[in-house]
Short mmCIF file of C-alpha atoms and ligand atoms in Angstrom, two decimals:
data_model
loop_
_atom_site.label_atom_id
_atom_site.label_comp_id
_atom_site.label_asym_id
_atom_site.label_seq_id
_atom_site.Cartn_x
_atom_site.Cartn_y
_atom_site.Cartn_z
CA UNK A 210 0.00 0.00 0.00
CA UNK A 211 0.92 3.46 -0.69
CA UNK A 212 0.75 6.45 1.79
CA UNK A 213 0.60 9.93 1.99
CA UNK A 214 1.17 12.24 4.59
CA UNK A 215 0.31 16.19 5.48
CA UNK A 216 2.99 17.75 7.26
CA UNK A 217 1.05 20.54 10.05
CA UNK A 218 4.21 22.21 10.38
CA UNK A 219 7.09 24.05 9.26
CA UNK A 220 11.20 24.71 9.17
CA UNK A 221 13.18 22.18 10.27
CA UNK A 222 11.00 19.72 11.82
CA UNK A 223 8.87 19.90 8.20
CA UNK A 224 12.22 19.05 6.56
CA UNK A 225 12.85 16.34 8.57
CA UNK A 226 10.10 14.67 8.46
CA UNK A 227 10.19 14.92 4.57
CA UNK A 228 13.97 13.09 4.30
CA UNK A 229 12.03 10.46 6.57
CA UNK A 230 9.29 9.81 4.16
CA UNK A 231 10.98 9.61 1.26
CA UNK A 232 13.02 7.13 2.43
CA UNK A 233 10.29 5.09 3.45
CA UNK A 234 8.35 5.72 0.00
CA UNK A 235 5.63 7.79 1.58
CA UNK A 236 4.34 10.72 -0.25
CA UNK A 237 4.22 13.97 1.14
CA UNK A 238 1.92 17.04 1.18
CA UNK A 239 2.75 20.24 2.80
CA UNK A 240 0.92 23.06 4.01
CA UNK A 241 2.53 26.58 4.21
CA UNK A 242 1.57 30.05 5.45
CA UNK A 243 1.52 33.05 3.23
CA UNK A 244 4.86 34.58 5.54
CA UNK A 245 6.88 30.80 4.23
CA UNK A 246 6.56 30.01 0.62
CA UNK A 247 10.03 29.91 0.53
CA UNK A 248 10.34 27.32 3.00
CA UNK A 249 12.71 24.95 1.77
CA UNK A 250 10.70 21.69 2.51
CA UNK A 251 8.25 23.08 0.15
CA UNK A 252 11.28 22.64 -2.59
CA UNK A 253 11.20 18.55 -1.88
CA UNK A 254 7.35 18.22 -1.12
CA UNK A 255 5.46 16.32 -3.28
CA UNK A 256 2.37 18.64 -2.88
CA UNK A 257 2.09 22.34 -1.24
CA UNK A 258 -0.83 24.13 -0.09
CA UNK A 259 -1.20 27.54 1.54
CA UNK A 260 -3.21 27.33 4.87
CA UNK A 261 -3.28 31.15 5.10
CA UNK A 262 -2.43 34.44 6.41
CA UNK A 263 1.67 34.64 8.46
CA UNK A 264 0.04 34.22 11.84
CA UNK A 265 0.31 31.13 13.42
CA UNK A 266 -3.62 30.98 14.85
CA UNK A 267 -4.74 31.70 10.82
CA UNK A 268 -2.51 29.26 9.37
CA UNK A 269 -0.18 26.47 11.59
CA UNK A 270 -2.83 26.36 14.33
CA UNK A 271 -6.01 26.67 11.82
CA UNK A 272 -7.52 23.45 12.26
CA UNK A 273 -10.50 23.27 9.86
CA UNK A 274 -8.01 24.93 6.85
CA UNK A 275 -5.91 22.14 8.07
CA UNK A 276 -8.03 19.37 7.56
CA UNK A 277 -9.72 20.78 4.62
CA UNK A 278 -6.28 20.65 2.97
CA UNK A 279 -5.99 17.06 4.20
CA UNK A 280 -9.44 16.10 2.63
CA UNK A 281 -8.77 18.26 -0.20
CA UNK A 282 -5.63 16.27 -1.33
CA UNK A 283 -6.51 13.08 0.34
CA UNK A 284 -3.78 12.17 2.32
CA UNK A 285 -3.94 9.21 4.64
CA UNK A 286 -1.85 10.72 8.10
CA UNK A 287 -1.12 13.87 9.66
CA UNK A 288 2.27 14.78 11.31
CA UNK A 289 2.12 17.22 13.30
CA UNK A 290 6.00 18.12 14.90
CA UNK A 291 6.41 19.61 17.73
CA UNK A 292 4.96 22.74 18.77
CA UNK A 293 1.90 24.11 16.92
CA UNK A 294 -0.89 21.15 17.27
CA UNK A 295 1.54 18.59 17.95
CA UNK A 296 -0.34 18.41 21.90
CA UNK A 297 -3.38 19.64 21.17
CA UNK A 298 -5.35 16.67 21.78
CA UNK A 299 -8.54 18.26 20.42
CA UNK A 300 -6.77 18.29 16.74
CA UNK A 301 -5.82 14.75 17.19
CA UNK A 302 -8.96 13.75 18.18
CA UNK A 303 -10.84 15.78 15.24
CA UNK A 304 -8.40 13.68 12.68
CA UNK A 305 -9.45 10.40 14.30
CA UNK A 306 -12.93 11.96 13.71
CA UNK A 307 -12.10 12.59 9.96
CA UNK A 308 -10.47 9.96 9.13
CA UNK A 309 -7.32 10.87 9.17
CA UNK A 310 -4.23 8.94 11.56
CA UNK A 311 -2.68 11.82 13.45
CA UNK A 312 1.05 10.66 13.45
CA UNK A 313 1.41 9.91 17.49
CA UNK A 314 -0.37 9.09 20.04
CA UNK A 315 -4.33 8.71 20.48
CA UNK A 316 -6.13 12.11 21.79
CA UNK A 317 -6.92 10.39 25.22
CA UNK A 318 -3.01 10.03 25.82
CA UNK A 319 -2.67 13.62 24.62
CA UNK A 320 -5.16 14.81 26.68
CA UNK A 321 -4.21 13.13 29.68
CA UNK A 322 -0.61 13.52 29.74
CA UNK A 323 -1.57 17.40 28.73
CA UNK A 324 -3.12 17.60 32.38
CA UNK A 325 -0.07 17.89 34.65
CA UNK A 326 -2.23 16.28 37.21
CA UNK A 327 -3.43 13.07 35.65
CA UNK A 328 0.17 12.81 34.41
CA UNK A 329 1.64 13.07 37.48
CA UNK A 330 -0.87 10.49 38.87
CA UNK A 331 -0.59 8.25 36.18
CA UNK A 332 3.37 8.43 36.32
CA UNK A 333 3.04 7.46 39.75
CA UNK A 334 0.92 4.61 39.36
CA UNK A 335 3.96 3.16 37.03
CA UNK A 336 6.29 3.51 39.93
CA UNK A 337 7.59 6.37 38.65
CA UNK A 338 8.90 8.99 41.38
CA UNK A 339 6.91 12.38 41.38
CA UNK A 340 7.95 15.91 42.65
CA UNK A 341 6.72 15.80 46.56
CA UNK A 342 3.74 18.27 46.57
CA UNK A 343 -0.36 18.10 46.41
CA UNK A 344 -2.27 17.96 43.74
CA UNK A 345 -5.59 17.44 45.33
CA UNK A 346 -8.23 20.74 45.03
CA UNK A 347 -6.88 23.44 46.92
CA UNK A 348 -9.20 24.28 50.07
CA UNK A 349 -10.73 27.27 50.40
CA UNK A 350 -9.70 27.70 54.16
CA UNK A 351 -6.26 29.66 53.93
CA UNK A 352 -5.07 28.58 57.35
CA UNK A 353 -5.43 24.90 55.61
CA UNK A 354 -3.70 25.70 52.23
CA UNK A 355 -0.76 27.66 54.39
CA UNK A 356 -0.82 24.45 56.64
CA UNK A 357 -0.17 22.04 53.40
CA UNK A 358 2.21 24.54 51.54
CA UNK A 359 4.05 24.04 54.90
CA UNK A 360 4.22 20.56 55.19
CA UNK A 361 5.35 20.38 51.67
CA UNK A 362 8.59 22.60 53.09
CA UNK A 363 8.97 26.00 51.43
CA UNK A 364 10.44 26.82 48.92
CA UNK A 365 7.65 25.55 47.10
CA UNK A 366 6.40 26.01 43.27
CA UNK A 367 2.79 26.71 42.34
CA UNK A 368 2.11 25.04 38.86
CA UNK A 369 -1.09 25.23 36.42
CA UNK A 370 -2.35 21.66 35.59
CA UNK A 371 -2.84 22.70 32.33
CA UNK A 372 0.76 24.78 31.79
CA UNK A 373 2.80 23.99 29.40
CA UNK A 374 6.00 26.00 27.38
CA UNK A 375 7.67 27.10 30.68
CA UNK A 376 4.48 29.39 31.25
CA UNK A 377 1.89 28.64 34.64
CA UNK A 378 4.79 28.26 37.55
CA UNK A 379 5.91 30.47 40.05
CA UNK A 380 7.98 29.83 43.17
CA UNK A 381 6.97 30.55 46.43
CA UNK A 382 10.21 31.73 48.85
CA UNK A 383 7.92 32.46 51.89
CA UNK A 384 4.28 32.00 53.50
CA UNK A 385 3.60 35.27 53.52
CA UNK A 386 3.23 35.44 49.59
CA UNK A 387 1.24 31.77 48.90
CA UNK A 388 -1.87 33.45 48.76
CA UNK A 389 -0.82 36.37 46.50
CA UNK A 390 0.94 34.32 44.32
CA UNK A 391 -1.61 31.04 44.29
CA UNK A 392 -4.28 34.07 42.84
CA UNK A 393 -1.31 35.26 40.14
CA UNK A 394 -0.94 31.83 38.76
CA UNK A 395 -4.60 31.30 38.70
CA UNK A 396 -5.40 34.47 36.97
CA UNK A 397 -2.78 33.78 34.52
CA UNK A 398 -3.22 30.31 34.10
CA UNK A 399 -7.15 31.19 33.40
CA UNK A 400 -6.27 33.94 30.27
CA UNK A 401 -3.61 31.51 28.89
CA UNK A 402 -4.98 28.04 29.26
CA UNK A 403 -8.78 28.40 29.98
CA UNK A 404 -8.12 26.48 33.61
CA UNK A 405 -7.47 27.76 36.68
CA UNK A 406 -6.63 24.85 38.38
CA UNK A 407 -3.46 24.91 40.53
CA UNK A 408 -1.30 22.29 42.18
CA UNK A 409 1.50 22.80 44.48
CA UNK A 410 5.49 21.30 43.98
CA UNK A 411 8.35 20.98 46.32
CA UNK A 412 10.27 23.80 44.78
CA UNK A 413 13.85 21.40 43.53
CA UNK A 414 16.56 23.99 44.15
CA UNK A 415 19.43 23.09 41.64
CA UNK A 416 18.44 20.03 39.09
CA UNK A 417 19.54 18.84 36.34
CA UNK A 418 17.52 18.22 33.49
CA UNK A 419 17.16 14.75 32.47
CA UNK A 420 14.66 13.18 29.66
CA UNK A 421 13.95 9.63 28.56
CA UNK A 422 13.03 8.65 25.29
CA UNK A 423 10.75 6.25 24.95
CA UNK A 424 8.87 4.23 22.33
CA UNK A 425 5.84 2.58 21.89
CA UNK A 426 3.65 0.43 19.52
CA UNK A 427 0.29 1.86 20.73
CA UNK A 428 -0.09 -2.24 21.71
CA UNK A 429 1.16 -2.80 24.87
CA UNK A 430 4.36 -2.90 24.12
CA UNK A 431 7.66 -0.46 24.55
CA UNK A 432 11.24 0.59 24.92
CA UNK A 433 13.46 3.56 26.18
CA UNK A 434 16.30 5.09 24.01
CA UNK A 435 18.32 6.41 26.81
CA UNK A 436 18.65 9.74 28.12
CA UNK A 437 19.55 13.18 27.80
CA UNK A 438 20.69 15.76 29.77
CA UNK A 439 19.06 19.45 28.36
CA UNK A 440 20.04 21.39 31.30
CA UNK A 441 22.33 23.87 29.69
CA UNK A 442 18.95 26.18 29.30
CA UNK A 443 17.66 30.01 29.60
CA UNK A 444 14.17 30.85 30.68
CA UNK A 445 13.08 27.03 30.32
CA UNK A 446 14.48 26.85 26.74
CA UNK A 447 16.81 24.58 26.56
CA UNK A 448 19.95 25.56 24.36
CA UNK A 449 21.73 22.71 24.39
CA UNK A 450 21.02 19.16 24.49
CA UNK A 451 23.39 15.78 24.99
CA UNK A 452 23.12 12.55 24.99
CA UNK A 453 23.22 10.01 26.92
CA UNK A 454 23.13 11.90 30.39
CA UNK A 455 27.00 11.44 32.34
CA UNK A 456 27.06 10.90 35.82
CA UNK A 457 23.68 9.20 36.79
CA UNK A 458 23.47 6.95 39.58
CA UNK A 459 22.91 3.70 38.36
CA UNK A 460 20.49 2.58 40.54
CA UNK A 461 18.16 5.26 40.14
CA UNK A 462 18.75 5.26 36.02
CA UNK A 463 17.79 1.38 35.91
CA UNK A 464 14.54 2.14 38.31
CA UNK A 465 13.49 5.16 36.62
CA UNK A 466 14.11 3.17 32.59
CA UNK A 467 11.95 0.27 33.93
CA UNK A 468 8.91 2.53 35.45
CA UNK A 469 8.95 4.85 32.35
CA UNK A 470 8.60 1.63 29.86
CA UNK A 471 6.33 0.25 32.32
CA UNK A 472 4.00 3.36 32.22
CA UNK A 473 4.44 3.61 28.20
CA UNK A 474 3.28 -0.39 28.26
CA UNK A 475 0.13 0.38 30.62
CA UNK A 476 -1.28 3.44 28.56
CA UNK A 477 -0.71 1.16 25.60
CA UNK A 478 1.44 4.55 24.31
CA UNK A 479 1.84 4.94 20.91
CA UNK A 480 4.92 6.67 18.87
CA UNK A 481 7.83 8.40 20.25
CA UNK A 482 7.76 10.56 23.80
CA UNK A 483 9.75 11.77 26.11
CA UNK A 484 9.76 11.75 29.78
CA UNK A 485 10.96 14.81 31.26
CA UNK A 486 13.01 14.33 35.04
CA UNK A 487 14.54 17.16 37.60
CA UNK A 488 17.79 15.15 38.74
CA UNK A 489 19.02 16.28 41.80
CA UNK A 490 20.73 14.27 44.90
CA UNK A 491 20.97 10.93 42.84
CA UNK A 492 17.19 10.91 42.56
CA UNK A 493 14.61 11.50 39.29
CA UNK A 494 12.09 13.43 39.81
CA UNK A 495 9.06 13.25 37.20
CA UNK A 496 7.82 16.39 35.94
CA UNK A 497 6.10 16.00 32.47
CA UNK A 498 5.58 13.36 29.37
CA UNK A 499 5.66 14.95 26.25
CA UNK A 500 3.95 12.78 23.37
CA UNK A 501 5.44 13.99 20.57
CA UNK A 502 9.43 14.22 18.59
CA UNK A 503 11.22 16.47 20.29
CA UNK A 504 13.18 19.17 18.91
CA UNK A 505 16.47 17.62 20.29
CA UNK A 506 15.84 14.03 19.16
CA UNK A 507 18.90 13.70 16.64
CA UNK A 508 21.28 12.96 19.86
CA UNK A 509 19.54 10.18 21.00
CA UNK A 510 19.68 9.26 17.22
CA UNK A 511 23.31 10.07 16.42
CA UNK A 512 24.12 7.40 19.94
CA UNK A 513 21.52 4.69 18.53
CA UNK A 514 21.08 4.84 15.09
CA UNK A 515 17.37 4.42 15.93
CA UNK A 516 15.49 6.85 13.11
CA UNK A 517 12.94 8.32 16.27
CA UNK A 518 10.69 9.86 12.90
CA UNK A 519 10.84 7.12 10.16
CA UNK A 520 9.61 5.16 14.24
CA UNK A 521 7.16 7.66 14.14
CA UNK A 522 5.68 6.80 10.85
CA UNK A 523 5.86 3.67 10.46
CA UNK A 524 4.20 2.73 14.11
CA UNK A 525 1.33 4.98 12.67
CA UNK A 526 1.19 3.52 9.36
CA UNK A 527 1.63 -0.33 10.32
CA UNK A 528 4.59 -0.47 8.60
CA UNK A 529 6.91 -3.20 9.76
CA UNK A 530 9.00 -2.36 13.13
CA UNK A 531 10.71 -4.04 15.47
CA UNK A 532 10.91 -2.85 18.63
CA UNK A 533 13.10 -5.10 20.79
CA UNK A 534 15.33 -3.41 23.92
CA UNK A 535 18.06 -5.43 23.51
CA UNK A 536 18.59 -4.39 19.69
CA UNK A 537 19.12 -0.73 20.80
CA UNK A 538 22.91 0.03 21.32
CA UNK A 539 25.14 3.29 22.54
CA UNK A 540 27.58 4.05 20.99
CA UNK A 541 29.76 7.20 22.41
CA UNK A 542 28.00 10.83 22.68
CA UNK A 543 26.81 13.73 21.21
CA UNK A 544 25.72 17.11 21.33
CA UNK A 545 23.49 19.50 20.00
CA UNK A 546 23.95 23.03 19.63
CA UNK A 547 20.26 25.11 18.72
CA UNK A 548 21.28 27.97 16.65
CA UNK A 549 18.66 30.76 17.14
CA UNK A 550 17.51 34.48 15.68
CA UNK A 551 18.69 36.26 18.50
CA UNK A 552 20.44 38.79 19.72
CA UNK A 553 23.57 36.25 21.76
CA UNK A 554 23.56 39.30 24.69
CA UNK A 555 19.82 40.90 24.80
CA UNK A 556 18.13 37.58 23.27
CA UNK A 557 15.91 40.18 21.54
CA UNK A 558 14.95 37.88 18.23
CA UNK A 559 16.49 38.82 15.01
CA UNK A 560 14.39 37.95 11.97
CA UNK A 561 15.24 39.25 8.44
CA UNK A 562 17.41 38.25 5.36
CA UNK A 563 20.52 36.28 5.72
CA UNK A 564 22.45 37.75 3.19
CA UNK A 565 25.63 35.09 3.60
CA UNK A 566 26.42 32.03 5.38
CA UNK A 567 28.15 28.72 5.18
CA UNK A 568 27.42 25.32 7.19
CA UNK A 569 29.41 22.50 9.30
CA UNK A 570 30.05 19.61 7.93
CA UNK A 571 32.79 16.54 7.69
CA UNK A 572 32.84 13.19 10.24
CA UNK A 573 30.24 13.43 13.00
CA UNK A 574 28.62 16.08 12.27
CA UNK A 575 25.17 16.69 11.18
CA UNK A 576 23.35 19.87 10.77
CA UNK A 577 19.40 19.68 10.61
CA UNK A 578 17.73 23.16 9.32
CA UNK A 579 15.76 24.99 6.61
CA UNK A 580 17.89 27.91 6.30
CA UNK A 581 19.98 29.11 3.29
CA UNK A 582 21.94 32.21 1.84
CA UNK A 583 19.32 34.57 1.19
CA UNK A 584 16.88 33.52 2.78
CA UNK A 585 14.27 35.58 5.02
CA UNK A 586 13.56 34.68 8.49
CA UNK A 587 10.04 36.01 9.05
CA UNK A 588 8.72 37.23 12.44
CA UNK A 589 6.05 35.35 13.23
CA UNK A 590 7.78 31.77 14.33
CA UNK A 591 10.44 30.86 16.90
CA UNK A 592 13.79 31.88 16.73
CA UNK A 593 15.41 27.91 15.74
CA UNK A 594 17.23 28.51 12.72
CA UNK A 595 19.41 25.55 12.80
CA UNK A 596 20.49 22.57 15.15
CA UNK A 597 24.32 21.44 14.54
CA UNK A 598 25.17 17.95 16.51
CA UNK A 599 27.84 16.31 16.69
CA UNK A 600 28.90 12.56 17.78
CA UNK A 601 31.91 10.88 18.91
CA UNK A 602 33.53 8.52 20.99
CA UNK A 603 33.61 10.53 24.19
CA UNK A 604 31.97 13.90 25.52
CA UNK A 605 35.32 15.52 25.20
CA UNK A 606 35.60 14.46 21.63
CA UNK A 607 32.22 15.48 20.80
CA UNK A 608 32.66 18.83 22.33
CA UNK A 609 36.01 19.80 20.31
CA UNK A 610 33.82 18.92 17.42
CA UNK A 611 31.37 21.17 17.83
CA UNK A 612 33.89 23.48 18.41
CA UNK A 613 35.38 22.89 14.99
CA UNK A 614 31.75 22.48 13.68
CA UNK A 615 30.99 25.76 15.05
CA UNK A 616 34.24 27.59 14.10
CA UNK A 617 33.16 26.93 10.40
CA UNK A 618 29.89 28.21 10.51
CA UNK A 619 28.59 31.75 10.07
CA UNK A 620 25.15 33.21 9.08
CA UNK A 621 24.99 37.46 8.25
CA UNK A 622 22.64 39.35 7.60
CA UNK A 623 20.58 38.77 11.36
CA UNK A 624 22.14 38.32 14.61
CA UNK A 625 22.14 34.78 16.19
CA UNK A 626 23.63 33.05 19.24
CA UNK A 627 26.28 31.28 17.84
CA UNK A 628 29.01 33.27 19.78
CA UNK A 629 27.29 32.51 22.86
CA UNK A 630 27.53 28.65 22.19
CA UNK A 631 31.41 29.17 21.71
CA UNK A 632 31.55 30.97 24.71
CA UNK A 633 29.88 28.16 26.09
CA UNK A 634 31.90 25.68 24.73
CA UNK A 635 34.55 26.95 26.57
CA UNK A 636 33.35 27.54 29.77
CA UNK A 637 35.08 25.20 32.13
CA UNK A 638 31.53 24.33 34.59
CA UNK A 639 30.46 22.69 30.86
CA UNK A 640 33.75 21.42 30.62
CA UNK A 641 33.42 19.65 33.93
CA UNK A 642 29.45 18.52 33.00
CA UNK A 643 28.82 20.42 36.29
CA UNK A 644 26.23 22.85 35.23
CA UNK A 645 22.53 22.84 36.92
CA UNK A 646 19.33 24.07 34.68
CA UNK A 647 20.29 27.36 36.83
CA UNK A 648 23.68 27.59 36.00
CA UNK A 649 23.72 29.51 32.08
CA UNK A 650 20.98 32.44 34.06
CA UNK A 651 22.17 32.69 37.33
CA UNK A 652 26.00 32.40 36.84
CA UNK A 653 27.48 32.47 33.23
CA UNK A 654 24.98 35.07 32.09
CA UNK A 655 25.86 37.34 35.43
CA UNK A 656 29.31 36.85 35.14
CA UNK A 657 29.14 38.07 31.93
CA UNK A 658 31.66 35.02 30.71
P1 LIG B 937 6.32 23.06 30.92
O1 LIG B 937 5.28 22.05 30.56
O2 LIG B 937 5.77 24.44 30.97
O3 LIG B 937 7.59 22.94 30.13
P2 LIG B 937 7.52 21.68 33.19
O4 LIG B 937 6.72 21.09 34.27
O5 LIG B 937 8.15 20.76 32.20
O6 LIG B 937 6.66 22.79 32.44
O7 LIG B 937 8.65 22.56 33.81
C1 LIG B 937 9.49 23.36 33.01
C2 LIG B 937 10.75 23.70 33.77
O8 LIG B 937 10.44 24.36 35.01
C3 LIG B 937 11.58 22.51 34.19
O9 LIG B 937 12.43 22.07 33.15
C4 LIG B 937 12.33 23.08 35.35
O10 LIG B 937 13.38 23.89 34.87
C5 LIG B 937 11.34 23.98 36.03
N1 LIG B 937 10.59 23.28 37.08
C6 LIG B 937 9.40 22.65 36.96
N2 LIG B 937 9.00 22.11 38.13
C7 LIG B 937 9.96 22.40 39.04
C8 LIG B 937 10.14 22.12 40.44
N3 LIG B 937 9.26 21.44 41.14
N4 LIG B 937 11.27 22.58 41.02
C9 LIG B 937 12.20 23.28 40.33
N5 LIG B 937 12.08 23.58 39.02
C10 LIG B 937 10.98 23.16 38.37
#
């Protein structure tokens, strides 16, 4: 049988997932905004169709235009990326309503792993460890709520159930502000998400960030690719990513692999995801499952050489895959390096033409992106321009090649953060793999290294 696919989304990720079909014979359709015709996916599509107007809620996040393009050109799956309506388990369900396989996942999983809450409880039930905290409804009685935020130990972070992107938290240093700042997030978490609902999390001073891949056949059955360690990040936004995580306690890694494939196996999960950890003191500590490819999958690739997309597909398409743990092998590490449109000192973004520029290449290095020499970076998107990783035997090794990597690439025309990843590069708390999620804000940043 012959398939074709609509690909919701755009740059990179849209790019990506085109090299993967092709190689797997599947046909491709892709849908564009009016501020990306010159997308460079659209190039090596086999169909395009504009969705509509630059902004993202007319066009990447239309639904209806979405599926009318699907119907219109009769494709047989949707992928949807990350970002845009990759989550949104509304969309998926409305494409298991039309007809359509959304490429991941089933809505309910969406849905349920989109509520921090149900996650959390769910995760838990696996026997994987949770953040200490309460996520029952929060009494009305002050006196009670002070007398739980207490037990918890301050400090203490209030979270929306339905946050997401970094956006619904805020930490709580002392008693006297938990009521003040319980009514922020609530407010907040109201206009952004539609749900007020708040839960309260032992605040976890100085993590790492840790991740799991996992993989399932939507049957029952699954595996982990490893880890990686994303806690070189700014605001939440994680800058850059490795793989596998260095200096994990063994113990805790083998606990934590078992109760995330264990918890992909009972919610019969389907496709790739990722389960997101705060490391800290030896121990993982759960914070979300995201059901969808992440933007840094290609170092879990690079130590595997597990194709996480072509996974994607063909678990969606029932194509033939075998997923068997004791197939998947590490080999050495690598590194990825997210170039972005940004000012490297103000982080102000930076769209417009690039007028020049020349890419990495040579052994162990690949270079994922949609941009080229005269291109125009338009406004309306993220910043992620390009993602250069590296692999090699060692960290060490795959560090001084993305320092080489990096020395031979240069974009002008727009500003980007490419000197900050040399500086980084550099820095000897990197060097050392002793940086915390904290460390690139609170001490390189400051120090103005
Ligand atoms: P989102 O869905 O918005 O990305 P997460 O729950 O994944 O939210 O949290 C995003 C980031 O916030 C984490 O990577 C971590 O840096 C920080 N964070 C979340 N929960 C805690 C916590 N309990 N203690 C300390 N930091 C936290």
């Amino acid at each position: 049988m012959s398939f074709k696919v609509l690909i919701a989304n755009r740059g990179e990720i849209a790019l990506r997932a085109i090299r993967a079909c092709k190689e797997l014979n599947i046909s491709t359709v892709s849908v564009y905004s009016e501020g990306d015709k010159d997308l460079k996916h659209l190039k090596f599509s086999d169909e395009t169709v504009c969705i509509g107007p630059p902004s993202p809620l007319e066009s990447y996040l239309n639904t209806p235009v979405i599926l009318s393009a699907a119907e219109l050109t009769q494709v047989n799956a949707i992928y949807p990326g990350y970002g845009f309506l990759a989550e949104d388990s509304n969309f998926a369900e409305m494409c298991e309503k039309s007809g359509f396989k959304f490429i991941g996942p089933t809505s309910e999983t969406i849905k349920n792993m989109g509520d921090k809450i149900t996650a959390k409880t769910l995760a838990e039930e696996a026997g994987i460890q949770i953040v200490p905290g309460y996520k029952e409804d929060i009494p009305d009685d002050e006196e009670e709520f002070k007398k739980i935020a207490k037990d918890i130990g301050y400090p203490i972070m209030i979270k929306a159930t339905a946050g997401g992107g970094g956006r619904g938290m805020r930490v709580v240093e002392h008693e006297d502000d938990l009521i003040s700042h319980a009514e922020i997030t609530m407010q907040e978490a109201k206009n952004a998400f539609g749900n007020e609902k708040i839960y309260l999390e032992k605040f976890i001073a100085n993590p790492r960030h840790i991740e799991v891949q996992i993989v399932g056949d939507g049957k029952g059955h699954a595996i982990h690719l490893g880890t990686r360690d994303c806690s070189m990040q700014r605001r939440h936004q994680k800058i850059i990513e490795e793989a596998p995580a260095r200096n994990i306690n063994k113990d805790s890694l083998n606990k934590t692999y078992e109760a995330c494939v264990n918890l992909c196996k009972k919610i019969k999960y389907e496709g790739v995801g990722t389960i997101e950890f705060l490391y800290e003191n030896d121990e993982f500590y759960f914070i979300e499952m995201n059901t969808r490819i992440q933007v840094e999958h290609p170092v879990t690739e690079m130590i595997t050489g597990f194709d996480l997309v072509k996974a994607q597909l063909r678990i969606a398409l029932n194509m033939n895959i075998s997923l068997n743990q004791n197939d998947i092998k590490f080999s050495g590490h690598s590194m990825e390096c997210r170039i972005n449109a940004e000012d490297p000192e103000t982080f102000q973004p930076s769209p417009g033409k690039i007028t020049k520029m020349h890419t990495p290449g040579g052994f162990g290095i690949r270079y994922d992106s949609h941009i080229y020499g005269g291109y125009t970076v338009p406004p309306y998107y993220d910043s992620l321009l390009a993602k250069i990783i590296t692999q090699a035997n060692s960290r060490d090794s795959s560090i001084k090649r993305m320092i080489s990597a990096l020395d031979e690439f240069f974009i002008e025309g727009i500003k980007t953060n490419h000197s900050l990843h040399q500086k980084i590069l550099h820095d000897d708390t990197f060097l050392k793999n002793k940086h915390t999620i904290n460390y690139l804000e609170n001490e390189f940043l400051k120090n103005g290294s």
